[in-house]
Tab-separated table of C-alpha atoms in Angstrom:
chain	number	residue	atom	x	y	z
A	871	THR	CA	152.046	-273.264	56.713
A	872	VAL	CA	151.912	-270.884	53.526
A	873	TRP	CA	154.355	-273.271	51.892
A	874	THR	CA	152.436	-277.187	52.990
A	875	ALA	CA	149.075	-275.462	51.862
A	876	THR	CA	150.444	-274.477	48.513
A	877	ALA	CA	151.643	-277.848	48.066
A	878	HIS	CA	148.313	-279.499	48.707
A	879	ILE	CA	146.920	-276.931	46.706
A	880	VAL	CA	149.058	-277.226	43.620
A	881	THR	CA	148.533	-281.399	44.029
A	882	ALA	CA	144.972	-281.189	44.210
A	883	VAL	CA	144.603	-279.046	41.286
A	884	ILE	CA	146.927	-280.064	38.783
A	885	GLY	CA	145.848	-283.278	37.409
A	886	ALA	CA	145.149	-284.905	33.907
A	887	GLY	CA	142.769	-282.145	32.672
A	888	VAL	CA	146.347	-279.627	31.641
A	889	LEU	CA	146.300	-282.413	28.591
A	890	SER	CA	143.397	-281.346	26.962
A	891	LEU	CA	143.861	-277.171	27.547
A	892	ALA	CA	145.739	-277.217	24.381
A	893	TRP	CA	142.526	-278.759	22.519
A	894	SER	CA	140.197	-275.929	24.287
A	895	ILE	CA	142.388	-273.058	23.336
A	896	ALA	CA	142.364	-274.696	19.749
A	897	GLN	CA	138.469	-274.131	19.630
A	898	LEU	CA	138.919	-270.439	21.453
A	899	GLY	CA	141.539	-269.325	19.391
A	900	TRP	CA	144.738	-267.391	20.386
A	901	ILE	CA	142.820	-264.207	22.186
A	902	ALA	CA	139.968	-266.091	24.108
A	903	GLY	CA	141.605	-269.248	25.216
A	904	PRO	CA	144.261	-267.635	27.149
A	905	LEU	CA	141.614	-265.157	28.643
A	906	ALA	CA	139.456	-267.638	29.441
A	907	MET	CA	142.321	-269.425	32.008
A	908	ILE	CA	142.940	-266.020	33.522
A	909	VAL	CA	138.863	-265.299	33.850
A	910	PHE	CA	138.673	-269.104	35.330
A	911	ALA	CA	141.637	-268.802	37.920
A	912	PHE	CA	140.359	-265.286	38.831
A	913	ILE	CA	136.773	-266.812	39.967
A	914	THR	CA	138.768	-269.399	42.002
A	915	LEU	CA	140.980	-267.298	43.470
A	916	TYR	CA	137.861	-265.081	44.728
A	917	SER	CA	135.646	-268.354	45.722
A	918	SER	CA	138.535	-270.175	47.888
A	919	SER	CA	138.912	-266.332	49.511
A	920	LEU	CA	135.507	-266.259	50.407
A	921	LEU	CA	135.373	-270.090	51.357
A	922	ALA	CA	138.677	-269.328	53.573
A	923	ASP	CA	136.628	-266.700	56.207
A	924	CYS	CA	134.068	-269.611	56.379
A	925	TYR	CA	136.257	-272.192	58.338
A	926	MET	CA	136.217	-270.159	61.807
A	927	PHE	CA	132.305	-268.993	62.972
A	928	PRO	CA	131.485	-266.366	64.105
A	929	ASP	CA	134.234	-264.296	63.560
A	930	PRO	CA	136.474	-265.212	60.446
A	931	VAL	CA	139.362	-264.899	63.049
A	932	THR	CA	138.842	-266.007	66.477
A	933	GLY	CA	135.825	-267.758	65.727
A	934	PRO	CA	135.434	-269.658	68.223
A	935	ASN	CA	133.685	-273.120	66.255
A	936	ARG	CA	135.732	-274.481	63.616
A	937	ASN	CA	133.705	-275.746	60.273
A	938	TYR	CA	135.657	-278.761	59.291
A	939	THR	CA	134.395	-279.654	55.964
A	940	TYR	CA	132.641	-277.501	52.960
A	941	LYS	CA	129.085	-279.039	53.999
A	942	ASP	CA	129.943	-278.119	57.745
A	943	ALA	CA	130.626	-274.612	56.456
A	944	VAL	CA	127.069	-274.839	54.142
A	945	THR	CA	125.307	-275.545	57.668
A	946	VAL	CA	126.561	-272.818	59.890
A	947	TYR	CA	126.313	-270.082	57.045
A	948	LEU	CA	123.233	-270.969	55.034
A	949	GLY	CA	120.919	-273.782	56.944
A	950	ALA	CA	120.581	-277.470	57.271
A	951	ARG	CA	118.261	-277.394	53.779
A	952	LYS	CA	121.126	-275.457	51.923
A	953	ALA	CA	123.814	-278.453	53.391
A	954	TRP	CA	121.354	-280.963	51.952
A	955	LEU	CA	121.543	-279.448	48.236
A	956	CYS	CA	125.221	-278.663	49.090
A	957	GLY	CA	125.718	-282.572	50.227
A	958	LEU	CA	123.388	-283.592	46.808
A	959	VAL	CA	125.977	-280.907	44.304
A	960	GLN	CA	129.343	-282.776	46.238
A	961	TYR	CA	128.073	-286.398	45.482
A	962	ILE	CA	126.826	-285.097	42.036
A	963	ASN	CA	130.245	-283.824	41.387
A	964	LEU	CA	132.018	-286.750	42.545
A	965	TYR	CA	130.052	-289.007	40.639
A	966	GLY	CA	131.095	-287.187	37.731
A	967	THR	CA	134.388	-286.881	38.519
A	968	GLY	CA	134.466	-290.993	39.332
A	969	VAL	CA	133.201	-291.415	35.925
A	970	ALA	CA	136.292	-289.051	34.466
A	971	TYR	CA	138.678	-290.880	36.238
A	972	ILE	CA	137.959	-294.792	35.019
A	973	ILE	CA	137.771	-293.199	31.472
A	974	THR	CA	141.079	-291.343	31.146
A	975	ALA	CA	143.308	-293.568	33.283
A	976	SER	CA	141.927	-296.562	31.099
A	977	ILE	CA	142.551	-294.612	27.776
A	978	SER	CA	145.973	-293.707	29.347
A	979	MET	CA	146.652	-297.577	29.933
A	980	ARG	CA	145.235	-298.555	26.408
A	981	ALA	CA	147.204	-295.695	25.297
A	982	ILE	CA	150.489	-297.231	25.780
A	983	ARG	CA	149.871	-300.698	24.187
A	984	LYS	CA	148.897	-298.788	21.045
A	985	SER	CA	152.203	-296.858	21.655
A	986	ASN	CA	154.173	-299.435	21.428
A	987	CYS	CA	152.042	-301.335	18.518
A	988	TYR	CA	153.209	-298.046	16.549
A	989	HIS	CA	156.796	-298.251	17.348
A	990	LYS	CA	156.866	-301.721	16.193
A	991	TYR	CA	154.420	-302.147	13.164
A	992	GLY	CA	154.308	-298.316	11.810
A	993	HIS	CA	152.014	-295.599	12.605
A	994	ASP	CA	149.895	-296.504	9.263
A	995	PHE	CA	149.192	-300.025	11.276
A	996	PRO	CA	145.460	-300.359	12.697
A	997	CYS	CA	146.350	-300.665	16.258
A	998	ASN	CA	142.945	-300.849	17.868
A	999	TYR	CA	142.149	-302.180	21.229
A	1000	SER	CA	139.056	-301.711	23.234
A	1001	GLU	CA	139.289	-299.204	26.529
A	1002	TYR	CA	136.460	-301.938	28.358
A	1003	THR	CA	138.855	-304.284	29.516
A	1004	TYR	CA	141.098	-301.690	31.252
A	1005	MET	CA	137.815	-300.069	33.048
A	1006	ILE	CA	137.209	-303.753	34.466
A	1007	LEU	CA	140.526	-303.715	35.208
A	1008	PHE	CA	141.264	-300.234	36.861
A	1009	GLY	CA	137.688	-301.370	38.952
A	1010	ILE	CA	139.353	-304.290	40.576
A	1011	LEU	CA	142.306	-302.361	41.443
A	1012	GLN	CA	139.691	-299.970	43.665
A	1013	ILE	CA	138.155	-303.096	45.111
A	1014	ILE	CA	141.434	-303.998	46.099
A	1015	LEU	CA	142.561	-300.611	47.679
A	1016	SER	CA	139.371	-299.987	48.915
A	1017	GLN	CA	140.042	-303.041	51.143
A	1018	ILE	CA	143.063	-301.035	53.059
A	1019	PRO	CA	141.970	-299.556	56.322
A	1020	ASN	CA	142.609	-295.329	56.476
A	1021	PHE	CA	144.292	-295.865	53.032
A	1022	ASP	CA	143.754	-291.891	52.574
A	1023	GLN	CA	145.907	-291.178	56.000
A	1024	ILE	CA	149.273	-293.233	53.948
A	1025	TRP	CA	151.613	-290.185	54.430
A	1026	TRP	CA	153.559	-290.451	51.230
A	1027	LEU	CA	150.023	-291.031	48.753
A	1028	SER	CA	150.290	-286.912	48.364
A	1029	THR	CA	154.209	-286.760	47.286
A	1030	VAL	CA	153.518	-289.552	44.756
A	1031	ALA	CA	150.789	-287.972	43.490
A	1032	ALA	CA	152.940	-284.876	43.014
A	1033	ILE	CA	155.263	-286.383	41.829
A	1034	MET	CA	152.883	-288.252	38.787
A	1035	SER	CA	151.261	-285.199	38.155
A	1036	PHE	CA	154.481	-282.749	37.806
A	1037	SER	CA	155.902	-285.626	35.348
A	1038	TYR	CA	153.130	-286.060	32.931
A	1039	SER	CA	152.252	-282.477	32.527
A	1040	SER	CA	155.893	-281.414	32.107
A	1041	ILE	CA	156.502	-284.184	29.255
A	1042	GLY	CA	153.425	-283.079	27.431
A	1043	LEU	CA	154.704	-279.489	28.017
A	1044	GLY	CA	157.895	-280.795	26.759
A	1045	LEU	CA	156.679	-282.640	23.896
A	1046	GLY	CA	155.351	-279.222	22.965
A	1047	ILE	CA	157.534	-277.280	22.901
A	1048	ALA	CA	159.830	-279.773	20.968
A	1049	LYS	CA	157.430	-279.691	18.338
A	1050	VAL	CA	157.464	-276.076	17.817
A	1051	ILE	CA	160.917	-276.379	17.618
A	1052	GLU	CA	160.901	-278.810	15.271
A	1053	HIS	CA	158.483	-276.754	13.116
A	1054	GLY	CA	160.221	-273.830	13.313
A	1055	GLN	CA	156.803	-271.876	13.972
A	1056	PHE	CA	153.656	-271.103	15.826
A	1057	TYR	CA	150.232	-272.567	14.432
A	1058	GLY	CA	146.614	-271.278	15.536
A	1059	SER	CA	144.801	-268.405	14.775
A	1060	ILE	CA	143.038	-265.702	16.896
A	1061	LYS	CA	139.534	-267.193	16.339
A	1062	GLY	CA	140.496	-270.740	16.808
A	1063	ILE	CA	139.219	-273.538	14.788
A	1064	SER	CA	137.400	-272.668	11.677
A	1065	VAL	CA	133.461	-273.421	10.463
A	1066	THR	CA	134.136	-276.085	7.517
A	1067	ASN	CA	132.834	-277.964	5.376
A	1068	THR	CA	133.312	-280.415	7.882
A	1069	LEU	CA	132.197	-278.826	11.017
A	1070	THR	CA	129.362	-276.678	11.405
A	1071	THR	CA	128.107	-273.661	13.413
A	1072	ALA	CA	125.919	-275.798	15.548
A	1073	GLN	CA	129.259	-278.183	16.315
A	1074	LYS	CA	131.537	-274.660	16.677
A	1075	VAL	CA	129.850	-273.428	19.202
A	1076	TRP	CA	129.243	-276.885	20.858
A	1077	ARG	CA	133.043	-277.227	21.179
A	1078	ILE	CA	133.405	-273.917	22.445
A	1079	PHE	CA	131.166	-274.353	25.776
A	1080	GLN	CA	132.958	-277.804	25.730
A	1081	ALA	CA	136.307	-275.979	25.730
A	1082	LEU	CA	134.929	-273.868	28.842
A	1083	GLY	CA	133.743	-276.921	30.544
A	1084	ASP	CA	137.479	-278.652	29.996
A	1085	ILE	CA	138.820	-275.369	31.183
A	1086	ALA	CA	136.935	-274.928	34.738
A	1087	PHE	CA	137.535	-278.784	35.462
A	1088	ALA	CA	141.398	-277.988	35.378
A	1089	TYR	CA	140.377	-275.991	38.413
A	1090	PRO	CA	138.965	-278.591	41.042
A	1091	TYR	CA	140.004	-276.311	44.227
A	1092	SER	CA	136.890	-274.793	46.203
A	1093	PHE	CA	135.141	-277.979	47.162
A	1094	ILE	CA	138.505	-278.819	49.286
A	1095	VAL	CA	139.807	-275.372	50.793
A	1096	ILE	CA	138.276	-275.558	53.873
A	1097	GLU	CA	139.785	-279.357	54.612
A	1098	ILE	CA	143.269	-277.981	53.923
A	1099	GLU	CA	142.629	-274.613	55.894
A	1100	ASP	CA	141.879	-277.332	58.849
A	1101	THR	CA	145.875	-278.157	58.337
A	1102	LEU	CA	146.808	-275.111	59.089
A	1103	LYS	CA	148.433	-273.932	62.492
A	1104	SER	CA	146.529	-271.158	64.364
A	1105	ALA	CA	148.962	-268.321	64.143
A	1106	PRO	CA	149.017	-266.041	61.574
A	1107	PRO	CA	144.942	-266.662	61.500
A	1108	GLU	CA	144.116	-269.559	59.071
A	1109	ASN	CA	142.259	-267.425	56.916
A	1110	ARG	CA	145.463	-265.275	56.266
A	1111	THR	CA	147.572	-268.055	55.122
A	1112	MET	CA	144.970	-269.683	53.137
A	1113	LYS	CA	144.481	-266.915	51.406
A	1114	LYS	CA	147.901	-265.972	50.778
A	1115	ALA	CA	148.485	-270.072	49.666
A	1116	SER	CA	145.665	-269.723	47.415
A	1117	PHE	CA	146.775	-266.738	45.726
A	1118	ILE	CA	150.614	-268.544	45.131
A	1119	SER	CA	149.265	-272.078	43.964
A	1120	ILE	CA	146.697	-270.350	41.849
A	1121	THR	CA	149.352	-268.042	40.127
A	1122	ILE	CA	151.695	-271.139	39.963
A	1123	THR	CA	148.780	-273.397	38.546
A	1124	THR	CA	147.422	-270.779	35.974
A	1125	PHE	CA	151.197	-270.106	34.858
A	1126	PHE	CA	151.618	-273.827	34.268
A	1127	TYR	CA	148.646	-274.216	32.260
A	1128	MET	CA	148.821	-271.291	30.212
A	1129	LEU	CA	152.537	-273.020	28.705
A	1130	CYS	CA	150.995	-276.665	28.571
A	1131	GLY	CA	147.703	-275.034	26.943
A	1132	CYS	CA	149.609	-272.272	24.309
A	1133	PHE	CA	152.545	-274.701	23.348
A	1134	GLY	CA	150.251	-277.441	22.721
A	1135	TYR	CA	147.994	-275.162	20.524
A	1136	ALA	CA	151.321	-273.961	18.679
A	1137	ALA	CA	152.494	-277.027	17.974
A	1138	PHE	CA	149.405	-278.357	16.531
A	1139	GLY	CA	146.964	-275.609	15.854
A	1140	ASP	CA	143.569	-276.431	14.241
A	1141	ASN	CA	144.770	-280.081	14.859
A	1142	ALA	CA	145.508	-280.342	18.338
A	1143	PRO	CA	144.223	-283.607	20.014
A	1144	GLY	CA	142.210	-283.405	23.241
A	1145	ASN	CA	144.916	-285.001	25.005
A	1146	LEU	CA	147.983	-284.429	24.106
A	1147	LEU	CA	149.632	-287.766	25.256
A	1148	THR	CA	146.583	-290.091	24.188
A	1149	GLY	CA	145.345	-288.697	21.038
A	1150	PHE	CA	148.764	-289.499	19.387
A	1151	GLY	CA	149.738	-285.951	18.270
A	1152	PHE	CA	153.314	-287.616	19.412
A	1153	TYR	CA	154.685	-291.167	18.346
A	1154	GLU	CA	158.278	-290.863	19.501
A	1155	PRO	CA	160.089	-291.231	21.764
A	1156	TYR	CA	157.691	-293.692	22.494
A	1157	TRP	CA	159.155	-295.242	25.749
A	1158	LEU	CA	158.704	-291.468	27.254
A	1159	ILE	CA	154.798	-291.255	26.206
A	1160	ASP	CA	154.526	-294.809	27.834
A	1161	PHE	CA	156.274	-293.541	31.066
A	1162	ALA	CA	153.733	-290.150	31.056
A	1163	ASN	CA	151.297	-292.295	30.506
A	1164	ALA	CA	151.862	-294.676	33.053
A	1165	CYS	CA	152.341	-291.914	35.360
A	1166	ILE	CA	148.458	-290.648	34.739
A	1167	ALA	CA	147.220	-294.161	35.426
A	1168	VAL	CA	149.311	-294.240	38.727
A	1169	HIS	CA	147.777	-290.918	40.033
A	1170	LEU	CA	144.553	-291.515	38.603
A	1171	VAL	CA	144.340	-295.114	40.909
A	1172	GLY	CA	144.797	-293.064	43.688
A	1173	ALA	CA	142.899	-289.682	43.200
A	1174	TYR	CA	139.996	-292.305	42.615
A	1175	GLN	CA	140.728	-293.473	46.073
């Protein structure tokens, strides 16, 4: 149905990338930051609408042939050579995403230890721990989970992922709102972070491109449109249901991203950390930050599989 498809999309899209949006807006400023989110939302919505019509072939409504994966659709519409190129791009994307998941999960696990250290010894104590130990631990855990047959078919995985995702995202948003209330004012500027003696123009430009990349990474959806559409019933037509679900889910996601990114930037201004929960913009309540980072780790352990 529309609502089950919407749930799948929201679960797939909202991930740990939401926690870097405050930093991204800090690089772009109060105008360009939110505008970039809206632009990427429209690009994602437009591309997903086009892909929704590629599920059935040759007619987008009556078919009769179905494409069960993104690569199947590329093969049918663009040919075998483009399908090979598509597969290459998909594997590169999977590789990059896998590396990002490993790094993010290990940093979150390390952040739990650092948070407890700061709580015990004070914020000025040098609580320096390596993330490599947690990377190895993450890898061992993935090897173990890979031995479970049909792990991706376990029905409650999507539910757990959704709960974890909304938990740490909501905690990040709540802490940002609390920080703004504590300060009694909104930080930040229209132009974003300024060029100073410690930040050159070249570094500013590089950060802008990195911020745009972070925002784009927060909408990882197009590759799985057809797979989600394959779960829909045939009446009404799948493409019509999918377009409606895409509109609803991207609207919800963008609104949530705006809240998280803007309140994070309002709370810290140009000093917004790269990750609201691991960059230690917040120290207390330490148990809540520990719980949020644990949610990130659990979410990414399953997402990697």
